[in-house]
Amino acid sequence: MSMIDTLSHTAGARRELIAFRIGDQEFCVDIMQVREIRGWTACTPLPRTPSYMKGVINLRGAVLPIVDLGARLGLATTEPTARHVIMVVSVGGRTLGLLVEAVSDIINMSDDMVQPTPDVACDQVKTFVKGLFAIDGRMVSLISLDRVLPETEAEAA
Amino acid sequence: MSKTVLTIDDSRTMREMLNHALVQAGYTVIQAVDGIEGLEVLKANGADVVITDINMPRLDGFGVIEGVRANPDHRATPILVLTTESDAAKKERARAAGATGWIVKPFNPVKLVEAVRRVAA
Amino acid sequence: MDPFESIKQTFFQECDELLTDAEQGLLAMEAGDADGETINAVFRAVHSVKGGAGAFGLEDLIRFAHVFETVMDDLRSGKMELTDEVAKTLLRAFDVLADHVAAARDGGAVDEGRSAPILSEMKALIGGEGLDDDDLGGDEDFGFVPMTVAIEGDDAPAFDPPAMDEAPAAFEPMADLAPEPASGARAWRIGFAPKSEMYAKANESGLVLRELARLGEMDVKLDADALPPLDQLSAETAYLHWTVLLTTEADEATIREVFEFVEDDCVLTIEPVDGQAAPPPPSSDLSDDALAAASADAPLDIAALLARVSGEAPTAETAPEPEPVAASEPAADLDVAALIAKAQAPIAPAAPAPKAEPIAKVAPSAGSSQAITPTATIRVDLDRVDRLINAVGELVIQQAMLSQQVMESGLARSSNVALGLEDLELLTREIQDSVMAIRAQPVKSVFQRMPRLAREVADMTGKRVKLVMEGEGTEVDKTVIERLTDPITHMLRNAIDHGLEDPEGRIAAGKPAEGVVRLRALHRGGRIVIELQDDGRGINRPRVRGIAVERGLIAEDAVLSDEEIDNLIFQPGFSTAETISDISGRGVGMDVVRRSIQGLGGRITISSEPGKGSKFTMSLPLTLAVLDGMVVTAAEQTLVAPLSAIIESLTPRAEDVHFVGGKDAVIRIRETFVPLIDVGVALGFRETALPPGQGVAVLVESEGGGKAALLVEAIQGQRQVVIKSLEANYQQIDGIAAATILGDGRVALILDVDALVTTQHRRKPAPRAEKRMAG
């Protein structure tokens, strides 16, 4: 019985996360939300959308909106290159792509390792960062994707 | 093995009613939508009882009765005709052609099953 | 679903089909077709409507259908002559019949003022046939008593839903009919002497006796005295008869009912045995009597055997062939006594021998409500079809992308890969066509509503009209079909109300009093074309022009071609009727028709010849899943404009562009000025518009009728594109109707021309409840 098996089969409180880099920071999301990871391809821009909306791409026939996650989190706007990746995630019944620099790790952790976001963080960070934890001496922010798309009129109403 | 009833009626409503009542009562039901198809299905599948409507396109119920009685294999197959109370003349004509019995429309499912049982060995 | 409700739904579905058939037949009859089969088909359709209505106790419908059916029956039998008047009456009666069906379905009632007169008219036609009011209302005449023959203590209506729900009990009625021997029981002596005719109709004495046994305690005595010596035995003659002593609570009528089918083919006597209590069956009789088993639940095989001996071909394996009996050589093994003895042995199961070869087509019935209907159709959820259509759309795009990449890779056209791709392309197109065909439906479902509409409009306007329809089998995608009814309805109303003259006017103009309106569907160039042509007065151009000037639609001195004048009737608010009538009116004009057709990605045009009539032609895409688009470049983006909205494209000259109020650009196109909208700026892709004189202007017309010129850098060409929803994963974007995927695999946005034009006019985004194309 391998170590990995033992870990993944222990308590329900343990879960797998995908960590990725944006600039010099590391973030992670629940692996269950991630559908696939693709290389960057050029987007078709959408008119009159917030700057973090990079546009849409064709994902096997579906029109997939792409969010510049760095810009969405209030960090610098990403200038995508061929090395950037799109994490295709599923959020509230919708499928969308997150533009990030690179996927860095798959982390196996338990919920009790998560520390609350410190008060010093700005509002924009607090909207998305659910908590922080340290792994191998790095700090990783666990983020929630629920509000990553701009609010629609319907949702606002 | 359950007995097989062949129902011949151009009305889908009527076929569904017959089907429902007969299947509930444990019969196997085969359907045909007119007289020609009815005789074909009978030839191909056989049936323990034939229930046929009178007014149908292509071949009417009288034609069905004659066709069934003309076939040595089915001379003894009971045939019930679907009639209405006001169609006394048609009922008599069907009887003369060799109909075993009749079912008066609109039928009560209980009476229908009873009529089938009365002619099906 | 409740089986009763489910069958009722089937009934109403079937009614739609039956009414269509009936109407077609009646129209043919009106046109002079007195063919027996035409009349018969109408008869059958009405008869089936009545039959189903009877099962559901739909009294009003039954009454009406019955009279209608009687008229048809008289026509069928030649009792009544098919005159023009009769045909017209029947057509009007048909409309009321359809109303009765609708009322029965929707739970309303037909206005008596509408139903009663036509009912009287029909009764007058069949007068003297005993169809007076009493008869018509009398249940017994129809046989539409809720339950035709009452079962004891059971007055459930025919096909009563509770009876279905209580299925096990309802289908074991004999539990009720075979009462415990109780105080009410009395004894009956029944004499039953079948004639050979009875066997010729496949009735069997054994089954009759078995039914009788269900009524109570029974003692059966076989009288074989009439049985001739073997050498005189005839296979065609019935020799046996029975005397039954039955103790039952059932009354004589119930007992007689058992003999219902055979009563005329036997000698039957039923008489009560004196003394209330039935004598116990004498056991001595039983021991001697071969048919003692009849009193038990066990079936009467012997009776069946004997019946066969006396005249019928055997069906069960135990019966020897009867033919040898009658043959010259008396069969040694035929021994009636032995047969009787055999029957005394434990009785074999009642079920006939299993069929030697079970037929695959015959499904087992147990626990299943399905039966085999020998039709070659299946019912599939529309969702599934839509998924398939989407997937095939992807396949087409993927294949196009692959081909493009292979070509770009520099492979020779004659290479195996390139040839294989060509085959793949053919196959892909074929699959796409086949898949789209699944959802395609004939326009018949829309057309079939029109004859009635034509009659009603003609009645209300005092016009006389003959509607001729062609191409009802022309198929178009289901999504389009559903939205065709309104525009066609409106156009037809308009043609009769405004297009046709009244009979006097027509005669004065040297035309037949009856106008002709032709409704025609056909495929042309990958689109469906629907034409509506009348032989009426045509467009009154001076008047149309006058109204247009009066309403400020055109300048008084505008120079317009005949065609341009004719098309003014599509302008919003334009109506040629002096008063807005109930029929064509409701405050809407032909502009509404045009708008709804444009909403479908279609176009409508009119051509007219004064005094000879007008022809409306609408051309629509075969599906709403794809769109004919013009691919353009604006602000370096590739965009698609729906072709249906585009009037023309032109290269603007700098001197034609003017600025109103210093900012809003307009462009002069011949005599008129229209707003010039820079698409790149309107969508926020760039700040400043192209300088005047650059780019291409695409003249578009919004659904609202507003015109504008969309300024883009270049036109790439026309293409059919598959419409993709933006809302599925994102949200609605103002100015964008939907997205599509082009051959290079990139997403391109489809412009919402209406929103662009409206936004330009109102200077603010128009709130809109739903997207038209995203789908």
mmCIF file with all atom_site columns, N, CA and C in Angstrom, chain B residues 91-113:
data_model
loop_
_atom_site.group_PDB
_atom_site.id
_atom_site.type_symbol
_atom_site.label_atom_id
_atom_site.label_alt_id
_atom_site.label_comp_id
_atom_site.label_asym_id
_atom_site.label_entity_id
_atom_site.label_seq_id
_atom_site.pdbx_PDB_ins_code
_atom_site.Cartn_x
_atom_site.Cartn_y
_atom_site.Cartn_z
_atom_site.occupancy
_atom_site.B_iso_or_equiv
_atom_site.pdbx_formal_charge
_atom_site.auth_seq_id
_atom_site.auth_comp_id
_atom_site.auth_asym_id
_atom_site.auth_atom_id
_atom_site.pdbx_PDB_model_num
ATOM 1  N N  . LYS B 1 91  ? -73.714 -5.534  -36.989 1.00 0.00 ? 91  LYS B N  1
ATOM 2  C CA . LYS B 1 91  ? -73.448 -6.657  -36.109 1.00 0.00 ? 91  LYS B CA 1
ATOM 3  C C  . LYS B 1 91  ? -73.967 -7.944  -36.753 1.00 0.00 ? 91  LYS B C  1
ATOM 4  N N  . GLU B 1 92  ? -75.163 -7.845  -37.295 1.00 0.00 ? 92  GLU B N  1
ATOM 5  C CA . GLU B 1 92  ? -75.755 -9.033  -37.929 1.00 0.00 ? 92  GLU B CA 1
ATOM 6  C C  . GLU B 1 92  ? -74.945 -9.459  -39.141 1.00 0.00 ? 92  GLU B C  1
ATOM 7  N N  . ARG B 1 93  ? -74.493 -8.476  -39.882 1.00 0.00 ? 93  ARG B N  1
ATOM 8  C CA . ARG B 1 93  ? -73.715 -8.801  -41.071 1.00 0.00 ? 93  ARG B CA 1
ATOM 9  C C  . ARG B 1 93  ? -72.401 -9.471  -40.655 1.00 0.00 ? 93  ARG B C  1
ATOM 10 N N  . ALA B 1 94  ? -71.815 -8.978  -39.572 1.00 0.00 ? 94  ALA B N  1
ATOM 11 C CA . ALA B 1 94  ? -70.569 -9.558  -39.077 1.00 0.00 ? 94  ALA B CA 1
ATOM 12 C C  . ALA B 1 94  ? -70.803 -10.985 -38.607 1.00 0.00 ? 94  ALA B C  1
ATOM 13 N N  . ARG B 1 95  ? -71.916 -11.182 -37.924 1.00 0.00 ? 95  ARG B N  1
ATOM 14 C CA . ARG B 1 95  ? -72.238 -12.534 -37.452 1.00 0.00 ? 95  ARG B CA 1
ATOM 15 C C  . ARG B 1 95  ? -72.407 -13.483 -38.639 1.00 0.00 ? 95  ARG B C  1
ATOM 16 N N  . ALA B 1 96  ? -73.118 -13.003 -39.614 1.00 0.00 ? 96  ALA B N  1
ATOM 17 C CA . ALA B 1 96  ? -73.358 -13.846 -40.786 1.00 0.00 ? 96  ALA B CA 1
ATOM 18 C C  . ALA B 1 96  ? -72.040 -14.220 -41.453 1.00 0.00 ? 96  ALA B C  1
ATOM 19 N N  . ALA B 1 97  ? -71.089 -13.310 -41.394 1.00 0.00 ? 97  ALA B N  1
ATOM 20 C CA . ALA B 1 97  ? -69.791 -13.579 -42.018 1.00 0.00 ? 97  ALA B CA 1
ATOM 21 C C  . ALA B 1 97  ? -68.941 -14.515 -41.165 1.00 0.00 ? 97  ALA B C  1
ATOM 22 N N  . GLY B 1 98  ? -69.351 -14.719 -39.911 1.00 0.00 ? 98  GLY B N  1
ATOM 23 C CA . GLY B 1 98  ? -68.603 -15.660 -39.087 1.00 0.00 ? 98  GLY B CA 1
ATOM 24 C C  . GLY B 1 98  ? -67.986 -15.075 -37.840 1.00 0.00 ? 98  GLY B C  1
ATOM 25 N N  . ALA B 1 99  ? -68.420 -13.887 -37.444 1.00 0.00 ? 99  ALA B N  1
ATOM 26 C CA . ALA B 1 99  ? -67.891 -13.310 -36.202 1.00 0.00 ? 99  ALA B CA 1
ATOM 27 C C  . ALA B 1 99  ? -68.365 -14.149 -35.022 1.00 0.00 ? 99  ALA B C  1
ATOM 28 N N  . THR B 1 100 ? -67.486 -14.351 -34.067 1.00 0.00 ? 100 THR B N  1
ATOM 29 C CA . THR B 1 100 ? -67.806 -15.174 -32.912 1.00 0.00 ? 100 THR B CA 1
ATOM 30 C C  . THR B 1 100 ? -68.635 -14.392 -31.905 1.00 0.00 ? 100 THR B C  1
ATOM 31 N N  . GLY B 1 101 ? -68.285 -13.128 -31.741 1.00 0.00 ? 101 GLY B N  1
ATOM 32 C CA . GLY B 1 101 ? -69.015 -12.301 -30.784 1.00 0.00 ? 101 GLY B CA 1
ATOM 33 C C  . GLY B 1 101 ? -68.755 -10.857 -31.081 1.00 0.00 ? 101 GLY B C  1
ATOM 34 N N  . TRP B 1 102 ? -69.174 -9.993  -30.174 1.00 0.00 ? 102 TRP B N  1
ATOM 35 C CA . TRP B 1 102 ? -69.025 -8.566  -30.442 1.00 0.00 ? 102 TRP B CA 1
ATOM 36 C C  . TRP B 1 102 ? -68.771 -7.820  -29.146 1.00 0.00 ? 102 TRP B C  1
ATOM 37 N N  . ILE B 1 103 ? -68.210 -6.675  -29.304 1.00 0.00 ? 103 ILE B N  1
ATOM 38 C CA . ILE B 1 103 ? -67.959 -5.800  -28.167 1.00 0.00 ? 103 ILE B CA 1
ATOM 39 C C  . ILE B 1 103 ? -68.574 -4.461  -28.532 1.00 0.00 ? 103 ILE B C  1
ATOM 40 N N  . VAL B 1 104 ? -69.432 -3.987  -27.646 1.00 0.00 ? 104 VAL B N  1
ATOM 41 C CA . VAL B 1 104 ? -70.114 -2.737  -27.942 1.00 0.00 ? 104 VAL B CA 1
ATOM 42 C C  . VAL B 1 104 ? -69.263 -1.571  -27.448 1.00 0.00 ? 104 VAL B C  1
ATOM 43 N N  . LYS B 1 105 ? -68.997 -0.653  -28.363 1.00 0.00 ? 105 LYS B N  1
ATOM 44 C CA . LYS B 1 105 ? -68.246 0.542   -28.002 1.00 0.00 ? 105 LYS B CA 1
ATOM 45 C C  . LYS B 1 105 ? -69.205 1.585   -27.475 1.00 0.00 ? 105 LYS B C  1
ATOM 46 N N  . PRO B 1 106 ? -68.843 2.403   -26.533 1.00 0.00 ? 106 PRO B N  1
ATOM 47 C CA . PRO B 1 106 ? -67.586 2.309   -25.794 1.00 0.00 ? 106 PRO B CA 1
ATOM 48 C C  . PRO B 1 106 ? -67.646 1.165   -24.798 1.00 0.00 ? 106 PRO B C  1
ATOM 49 N N  . PHE B 1 107 ? -66.558 0.480   -24.685 1.00 0.00 ? 107 PHE B N  1
ATOM 50 C CA . PHE B 1 107 ? -66.603 -0.704  -23.841 1.00 0.00 ? 107 PHE B CA 1
ATOM 51 C C  . PHE B 1 107 ? -66.037 -0.415  -22.463 1.00 0.00 ? 107 PHE B C  1
ATOM 52 N N  . ASN B 1 108 ? -66.538 -1.167  -21.553 1.00 0.00 ? 108 ASN B N  1
ATOM 53 C CA . ASN B 1 108 ? -65.983 -1.164  -20.212 1.00 0.00 ? 108 ASN B CA 1
ATOM 54 C C  . ASN B 1 108 ? -64.894 -2.229  -20.208 1.00 0.00 ? 108 ASN B C  1
ATOM 55 N N  . PRO B 1 109 ? -63.749 -1.950  -19.637 1.00 0.00 ? 109 PRO B N  1
ATOM 56 C CA . PRO B 1 109 ? -62.651 -2.912  -19.685 1.00 0.00 ? 109 PRO B CA 1
ATOM 57 C C  . PRO B 1 109 ? -63.048 -4.276  -19.126 1.00 0.00 ? 109 PRO B C  1
ATOM 58 N N  . VAL B 1 110 ? -63.905 -4.247  -18.121 1.00 0.00 ? 110 VAL B N  1
ATOM 59 C CA . VAL B 1 110 ? -64.335 -5.511  -17.520 1.00 0.00 ? 110 VAL B CA 1
ATOM 60 C C  . VAL B 1 110 ? -65.136 -6.330  -18.531 1.00 0.00 ? 110 VAL B C  1
ATOM 61 N N  . LYS B 1 111 ? -66.028 -5.624  -19.233 1.00 0.00 ? 111 LYS B N  1
ATOM 62 C CA . LYS B 1 111 ? -66.854 -6.333  -20.212 1.00 0.00 ? 111 LYS B CA 1
ATOM 63 C C  . LYS B 1 111 ? -66.000 -6.838  -21.376 1.00 0.00 ? 111 LYS B C  1
ATOM 64 N N  . LEU B 1 112 ? -65.007 -6.064  -21.707 1.00 0.00 ? 112 LEU B N  1
ATOM 65 C CA . LEU B 1 112 ? -64.122 -6.447  -22.799 1.00 0.00 ? 112 LEU B CA 1
ATOM 66 C C  . LEU B 1 112 ? -63.423 -7.758  -22.464 1.00 0.00 ? 112 LEU B C  1
ATOM 67 N N  . VAL B 1 113 ? -62.826 -7.800  -21.282 1.00 0.00 ? 113 VAL B N  1
ATOM 68 C CA . VAL B 1 113 ? -62.077 -8.983  -20.887 1.00 0.00 ? 113 VAL B CA 1
ATOM 69 C C  . VAL B 1 113 ? -63.021 -10.183 -20.782 1.00 0.00 ? 113 VAL B C  1
#
